[in-house]
mmCIF file of C-alpha atoms in Angstrom:
data_model
loop_
_atom_site.group_PDB
_atom_site.id
_atom_site.type_symbol
_atom_site.label_atom_id
_atom_site.label_comp_id
_atom_site.label_asym_id
_atom_site.label_seq_id
_atom_site.Cartn_x
_atom_site.Cartn_y
_atom_site.Cartn_z
ATOM 1 C CA MET A 887 -5.372 18.771 0.200
ATOM 2 C CA GLN A 888 -8.411 17.242 -1.467
ATOM 3 C CA ILE A 889 -6.165 15.699 -4.109
ATOM 4 C CA LEU A 890 -5.001 13.187 -1.491
ATOM 5 C CA LYS A 891 -8.518 11.821 -1.077
ATOM 6 C CA VAL A 892 -8.894 11.514 -4.847
ATOM 7 C CA ILE A 893 -5.590 9.660 -5.165
ATOM 8 C CA GLY A 894 -6.751 7.392 -2.354
ATOM 9 C CA MET A 895 -9.937 6.645 -4.283
ATOM 10 C CA LEU A 896 -7.876 5.879 -7.387
ATOM 11 C CA LEU A 897 -5.806 3.412 -5.356
ATOM 12 C CA GLU A 898 -8.858 1.788 -3.801
ATOM 13 C CA TYR A 899 -10.689 -1.136 -5.395
ATOM 14 C CA PRO A 900 -12.473 0.520 -8.346
ATOM 15 C CA ASP A 901 -16.160 1.153 -7.767
ATOM 16 C CA ALA A 902 -19.117 2.681 -9.579
ATOM 17 C CA PHE A 903 -19.073 5.856 -7.466
ATOM 18 C CA LEU A 904 -15.704 6.926 -8.860
ATOM 19 C CA TRP A 905 -16.734 6.088 -12.420
ATOM 20 C CA ASP A 906 -20.010 8.001 -12.012
ATOM 21 C CA ASN A 907 -18.070 11.045 -10.806
ATOM 22 C CA ARG A 908 -15.161 10.760 -13.213
ATOM 23 C CA ASP A 909 -15.549 14.298 -14.557
ATOM 24 C CA ASP A 910 -15.082 15.794 -11.090
ATOM 25 C CA ALA A 911 -12.075 13.564 -10.423
ATOM 26 C CA VAL A 912 -10.450 14.412 -13.754
ATOM 27 C CA ALA A 913 -11.000 18.138 -13.180
ATOM 28 C CA LEU A 914 -9.500 18.094 -9.689
ATOM 29 C CA VAL A 915 -6.474 16.112 -10.839
ATOM 30 C CA ALA A 916 -5.930 18.494 -13.761
ATOM 31 C CA ASP A 917 -5.927 21.392 -11.308
ATOM 32 C CA GLU A 918 -3.824 19.967 -8.459
ATOM 33 C CA ALA A 919 -1.722 17.174 -10.002
ATOM 34 C CA PRO A 920 -1.691 17.734 -13.780
ATOM 35 C CA ALA A 921 1.055 15.181 -14.371
ATOM 36 C CA LEU A 922 -1.485 12.507 -13.413
ATOM 37 C CA SER A 923 -4.116 13.621 -15.922
ATOM 38 C CA PRO A 924 -3.247 11.143 -18.722
ATOM 39 C CA PHE A 925 -3.215 8.208 -16.284
ATOM 40 C CA VAL A 926 -6.494 9.201 -14.623
ATOM 41 C CA THR A 927 -8.284 9.899 -17.899
ATOM 42 C CA THR A 928 -7.214 6.556 -19.340
ATOM 43 C CA MET A 929 -8.137 4.702 -16.169
ATOM 44 C CA LEU A 930 -11.618 6.207 -15.783
ATOM 45 C CA ASN A 931 -12.463 5.752 -19.464
ATOM 46 C CA ALA A 932 -11.764 2.022 -19.261
ATOM 47 C CA PRO A 933 -14.560 -0.465 -18.429
ATOM 48 C CA LEU A 934 -15.048 -0.697 -14.668
ATOM 49 C CA LEU A 935 -14.995 -4.499 -14.624
ATOM 50 C CA ASP A 936 -11.668 -4.556 -16.453
ATOM 51 C CA LYS A 937 -10.096 -2.185 -13.935
ATOM 52 C CA GLN A 938 -11.464 -4.214 -11.028
ATOM 53 C CA ALA A 939 -9.863 -7.371 -12.389
ATOM 54 C CA GLU A 940 -6.601 -5.518 -13.010
ATOM 55 C CA TRP A 941 -6.604 -4.100 -9.470
ATOM 56 C CA CYS A 942 -6.916 -7.578 -7.966
ATOM 57 C CA GLU A 943 -3.986 -8.806 -10.050
ATOM 58 C CA ILE A 944 -1.842 -5.876 -8.940
ATOM 59 C CA PHE A 945 -2.631 -5.447 -5.264
ATOM 60 C CA GLU A 946 -3.935 -8.799 -4.032
ATOM 61 C CA ARG A 947 -1.313 -11.204 -5.363
ATOM 62 C CA GLY A 948 1.541 -11.324 -2.885
ATOM 63 C CA ARG A 949 2.633 -8.829 -0.255
ATOM 64 C CA ALA A 950 5.171 -6.750 -2.186
ATOM 65 C CA THR A 951 2.574 -4.298 -3.480
ATOM 66 C CA SER A 952 0.249 -4.446 -0.490
ATOM 67 C CA LEU A 953 -1.594 -1.216 0.261
ATOM 68 C CA MET A 954 -1.283 -1.978 3.974
ATOM 69 C CA LEU A 955 1.474 0.420 5.016
ATOM 70 C CA PHE A 956 2.679 -1.439 8.087
ATOM 71 C CA GLU A 957 3.015 -4.662 6.095
ATOM 72 C CA HIS A 958 6.146 -3.091 4.629
ATOM 73 C CA VAL A 959 7.542 -2.086 8.025
ATOM 74 C CA HIS A 960 6.412 -4.550 10.665
ATOM 75 C CA ALA A 961 5.098 -7.485 8.583
ATOM 76 C CA GLU A 962 3.103 -9.547 11.115
ATOM 77 C CA SER A 963 5.127 -8.751 14.225
ATOM 78 C CA ARG A 964 3.570 -7.515 17.454
ATOM 79 C CA ASP A 965 4.798 -4.013 16.650
ATOM 80 C CA ARG A 966 2.263 -3.791 13.838
ATOM 81 C CA GLY A 967 -0.630 -4.118 16.256
ATOM 82 C CA GLN A 968 0.609 -1.296 18.456
ATOM 83 C CA ALA A 969 1.331 0.874 15.418
ATOM 84 C CA MET A 970 -2.270 0.367 14.281
ATOM 85 C CA VAL A 971 -3.586 1.351 17.711
ATOM 86 C CA ASP A 972 -1.513 4.527 17.636
ATOM 87 C CA LEU A 973 -2.666 5.394 14.111
ATOM 88 C CA LEU A 974 -6.289 4.725 15.003
ATOM 89 C CA ALA A 975 -5.962 7.186 17.889
ATOM 90 C CA GLN A 976 -4.758 9.832 15.425
ATOM 91 C CA TYR A 977 -7.784 9.196 13.210
ATOM 92 C CA GLU A 978 -10.184 9.499 16.113
ATOM 93 C CA GLN A 979 -8.542 12.708 17.269
ATOM 94 C CA ALA A 980 -9.089 14.148 13.785
ATOM 95 C CA GLY A 981 -12.735 13.042 13.822
ATOM 96 C CA LEU A 982 -12.345 10.242 11.272
ATOM 97 C CA GLN A 983 -14.440 7.194 12.107
ATOM 98 C CA LEU A 984 -13.627 3.750 10.721
ATOM 99 C CA ASN A 985 -16.112 1.020 9.985
ATOM 100 C CA CYS A 986 -15.548 -2.441 11.411
ATOM 101 C CA ARG A 987 -13.926 -3.757 8.210
ATOM 102 C CA GLU A 988 -11.293 -1.043 7.772
ATOM 103 C CA LEU A 989 -7.704 -1.360 8.964
ATOM 104 C CA PRO A 990 -5.964 1.884 9.964
ATOM 105 C CA ASP A 991 -2.858 1.277 7.844
ATOM 106 C CA HIS A 992 -4.769 0.898 4.562
ATOM 107 C CA LEU A 993 -3.150 3.524 2.326
ATOM 108 C CA PRO A 994 -6.371 4.974 0.824
ATOM 109 C CA LEU A 995 -7.728 5.441 4.352
ATOM 110 C CA TYR A 996 -4.488 7.084 5.476
ATOM 111 C CA LEU A 997 -4.731 9.468 2.524
ATOM 112 C CA GLU A 998 -8.321 10.327 3.432
ATOM 113 C CA TYR A 999 -7.098 11.161 6.940
ATOM 114 C CA LEU A 1000 -4.312 13.370 5.596
ATOM 115 C CA SER A 1001 -6.755 15.151 3.288
ATOM 116 C CA ILE A 1002 -8.614 16.652 6.262
ATOM 117 C CA LEU A 1003 -5.462 17.967 7.937
ATOM 118 C CA PRO A 1004 -3.871 21.371 7.336
ATOM 119 C CA PRO A 1005 -1.554 21.230 4.286
ATOM 120 C CA ALA A 1006 1.660 21.370 6.323
ATOM 121 C CA GLU A 1007 0.541 18.459 8.524
ATOM 122 C CA ALA A 1008 -0.651 16.483 5.500
ATOM 123 C CA ARG A 1009 2.720 16.979 3.844
ATOM 124 C CA GLU A 1010 4.487 15.803 6.990
ATOM 125 C CA GLY A 1011 2.249 12.738 7.078
ATOM 126 C CA LEU A 1012 3.266 11.885 3.518
ATOM 127 C CA GLN A 1013 6.925 12.404 4.338
ATOM 128 C CA ASN A 1014 6.587 9.938 7.214
ATOM 129 C CA VAL A 1015 5.676 7.161 4.778
ATOM 130 C CA ALA A 1016 7.717 8.362 1.785
ATOM 131 C CA PRO A 1017 10.125 5.374 1.869
ATOM 132 C CA ILE A 1018 7.147 2.998 1.737
ATOM 133 C CA LEU A 1019 5.550 4.914 -1.128
ATOM 134 C CA ALA A 1020 8.811 4.820 -3.076
ATOM 135 C CA LEU A 1021 9.208 1.089 -2.490
ATOM 136 C CA ILE A 1022 5.693 0.175 -3.614
ATOM 137 C CA GLY A 1023 5.962 2.555 -6.559
ATOM 138 C CA GLY A 1024 9.306 1.065 -7.541
ATOM 139 C CA ARG A 1025 7.903 -2.449 -7.510
ATOM 140 C CA LEU A 1026 4.936 -1.379 -9.621
ATOM 141 C CA LYS A 1027 7.184 0.383 -12.117
ATOM 142 C CA GLN A 1028 9.390 -2.692 -12.419
ATOM 143 C CA ARG A 1029 6.242 -4.656 -13.283
ATOM 144 C CA ASP A 1030 5.289 -2.094 -15.968
ATOM 145 C CA CYS A 1031 2.225 -1.083 -13.976
ATOM 146 C CA ASP A 1032 1.093 2.496 -14.504
ATOM 147 C CA TYR A 1033 -0.201 2.727 -10.935
ATOM 148 C CA TYR A 1034 3.346 3.719 -9.962
ATOM 149 C CA GLN A 1035 2.445 7.217 -11.161
ATOM 150 C CA LEU A 1036 0.100 7.652 -8.204
ATOM 151 C CA PHE A 1037 2.936 6.921 -5.807
ATOM 152 C CA ASP A 1038 5.279 9.338 -7.552
ATOM 153 C CA ALA A 1039 2.549 11.977 -7.363
ATOM 154 C CA LEU A 1040 2.251 11.436 -3.609
ATOM 155 C CA LEU A 1041 6.017 11.783 -3.234
ATOM 156 C CA THR A 1042 5.901 15.027 -5.200
ATOM 157 C CA LEU A 1043 3.131 16.347 -2.957
ATOM 158 C CA ALA A 1044 5.290 15.404 0.022
ATOM 159 C CA ASP A 1045 8.205 17.444 -1.342
ATOM 160 C CA SER A 1046 10.242 14.253 -1.008
ATOM 161 C CA ARG A 1047 13.466 13.603 -2.877
ATOM 162 C CA LEU A 1048 12.403 9.970 -3.281
ATOM 163 C CA THR A 1049 10.711 8.589 -6.389
ATOM 164 C CA SER A 1050 9.902 5.136 -7.694
ATOM 165 C CA ASP A 1051 13.298 5.225 -9.416
ATOM 166 C CA SER A 1052 15.073 5.640 -6.063
ATOM 167 C CA VAL A 1053 14.696 1.941 -5.285
ATOM 168 C CA THR A 1054 15.503 0.472 -8.702
ATOM 169 C CA LYS A 1055 18.544 -1.467 -7.504
ATOM 170 C CA GLN A 1056 16.851 -2.790 -4.378
ATOM 171 C CA VAL A 1057 13.731 -3.901 -6.234
ATOM 172 C CA ALA A 1058 15.762 -5.550 -8.992
ATOM 173 C CA GLY A 1059 17.222 -7.938 -6.419
ATOM 174 C CA GLU A 1060 13.872 -9.079 -5.081
ATOM 175 C CA THR A 1061 12.138 -12.324 -5.950
ATOM 176 C CA ARG A 1062 8.656 -11.783 -7.349
ATOM 177 C CA ASP A 1063 5.999 -12.928 -4.891
ATOM 178 C CA ASP A 1064 3.052 -12.672 -7.297
ATOM 179 C CA THR A 1065 3.944 -15.587 -9.566
ATOM 180 C CA ARG A 1066 1.936 -18.810 -9.550
ATOM 181 C CA GLN A 1067 4.917 -20.680 -8.115
ATOM 182 C CA ALA A 1068 5.324 -18.184 -5.280
ATOM 183 C CA LEU A 1069 1.604 -18.185 -4.476
ATOM 184 C CA ASP A 1070 1.520 -21.998 -4.491
ATOM 185 C CA ALA A 1071 4.459 -22.024 -2.070
ATOM 186 C CA VAL A 1072 2.570 -19.747 0.320
ATOM 187 C CA TRP A 1073 -0.527 -21.969 0.095
ATOM 188 C CA GLU A 1074 1.508 -25.088 0.853
ATOM 189 C CA GLU A 1075 3.201 -23.343 3.762
ATOM 190 C CA GLU A 1076 -0.219 -22.341 5.120
ATOM 191 C CA GLN A 1077 -1.227 -25.993 5.278
ATOM 192 C CA VAL A 1078 1.937 -26.865 7.202
ATOM 193 C CA LYS A 1079 1.387 -23.879 9.476
ATOM 194 C CA PHE A 1080 -2.158 -25.032 10.267
ATOM 195 C CA ILE A 1081 -0.876 -28.439 11.365
ATOM 196 C CA GLU A 1082 2.045 -26.994 13.326
ATOM 197 C CA ASP A 1083 -0.114 -24.401 15.060
ATOM 198 C CA ASN A 1084 -2.432 -27.105 16.341
ATOM 199 C CA ALA A 1085 0.508 -29.238 17.476
ATOM 200 C CA THR A 1086 2.529 -26.478 19.143
ATOM 201 C CA ALA A 1087 -0.043 -23.895 20.167
ATOM 202 C CA CYS A 1088 1.052 -23.974 23.801
ATOM 203 C CA ASP A 1089 4.765 -23.397 23.280
ATOM 204 C CA SER A 1090 5.055 -21.174 20.202
ATOM 205 C CA SER A 1091 5.376 -17.415 20.218
ATOM 206 C CA PRO A 1092 3.769 -15.286 17.471
ATOM 207 C CA LEU A 1093 7.235 -14.516 16.145
ATOM 208 C CA GLN A 1094 8.101 -18.211 15.872
ATOM 209 C CA ASN A 1095 4.831 -18.867 14.088
ATOM 210 C CA TYR A 1096 5.558 -16.019 11.679
ATOM 211 C CA GLN A 1097 9.063 -17.307 10.986
ATOM 212 C CA ARG A 1098 7.736 -20.789 10.217
ATOM 213 C CA ARG A 1099 4.959 -19.446 8.056
ATOM 214 C CA PHE A 1100 7.238 -17.473 5.758
ATOM 215 C CA SER A 1101 10.421 -19.527 5.960
ATOM 216 C CA GLN A 1102 10.029 -20.618 2.334
ATOM 217 C CA ASP A 1103 8.205 -17.538 1.097
ATOM 218 C CA THR A 1104 9.682 -14.910 -1.145
ATOM 219 C CA ALA A 1105 11.305 -12.128 0.821
ATOM 220 C CA PRO A 1106 10.625 -8.563 -0.320
ATOM 221 C CA GLN A 1107 12.724 -5.870 1.281
ATOM 222 C CA TYR A 1108 11.190 -4.020 4.181
ATOM 223 C CA VAL A 1109 11.470 -0.387 5.047
ATOM 224 C CA ASP A 1110 12.978 1.264 8.100
ATOM 225 C CA VAL A 1111 11.071 4.546 7.965
ATOM 226 C CA ARG A 1112 13.319 6.021 10.638
ATOM 227 C CA ALA A 1113 16.306 5.563 8.359
ATOM 228 C CA GLY A 1114 14.520 7.311 5.504
ATOM 229 C CA GLY A 1115 14.661 4.558 2.894
ATOM 230 C CA PRO A 1116 14.599 0.872 1.992
ATOM 231 C CA THR A 1117 16.811 -1.483 3.960
#
């Protein structure tokens, strides 16, 4: 399913390679995911620098739209580390090698991995993260961000009943974590955390540190993938 790799590239930080090969990307999307054609054509015809700035605003302000899959399941708990180890083992078994700066749960990387699997296995891999895809897509749609279309396309390829509209009620009750006020609150909490970590390093567990760090932060809903949808 080569379309998965292309969607992963469209979700990644925009770079010159994709813009230089836009005709190939547009053609593949038109063939395998035609509903995405207007979005992709518009995106790749825009100035690269503009799309880079837009991407940073969308995916690097707050955690609610993070492209790190396990951020939406495990946050910063110990379980996330083990989940990454397990996922990395799957990549290695499939012959996919990561560079030292890549994290296994980065969605574009996960899509690249799925793209080299047989279609049935790739579809199953998408179904495994369908609740996360719906949640991120729902948040993007609420923010009037056209990137939600990529997540709906992935859900369609997964043959999932979920869409970005499936989480409308849940997302509507969330506090935005990408506002200046929310980001300032996180920065202030980081300063307190730095002082507390130095004062209590010997008697604090990672979970306690995490709870202190985000005690005043906005609280997006997390996903229990085993339950099949947002909590």
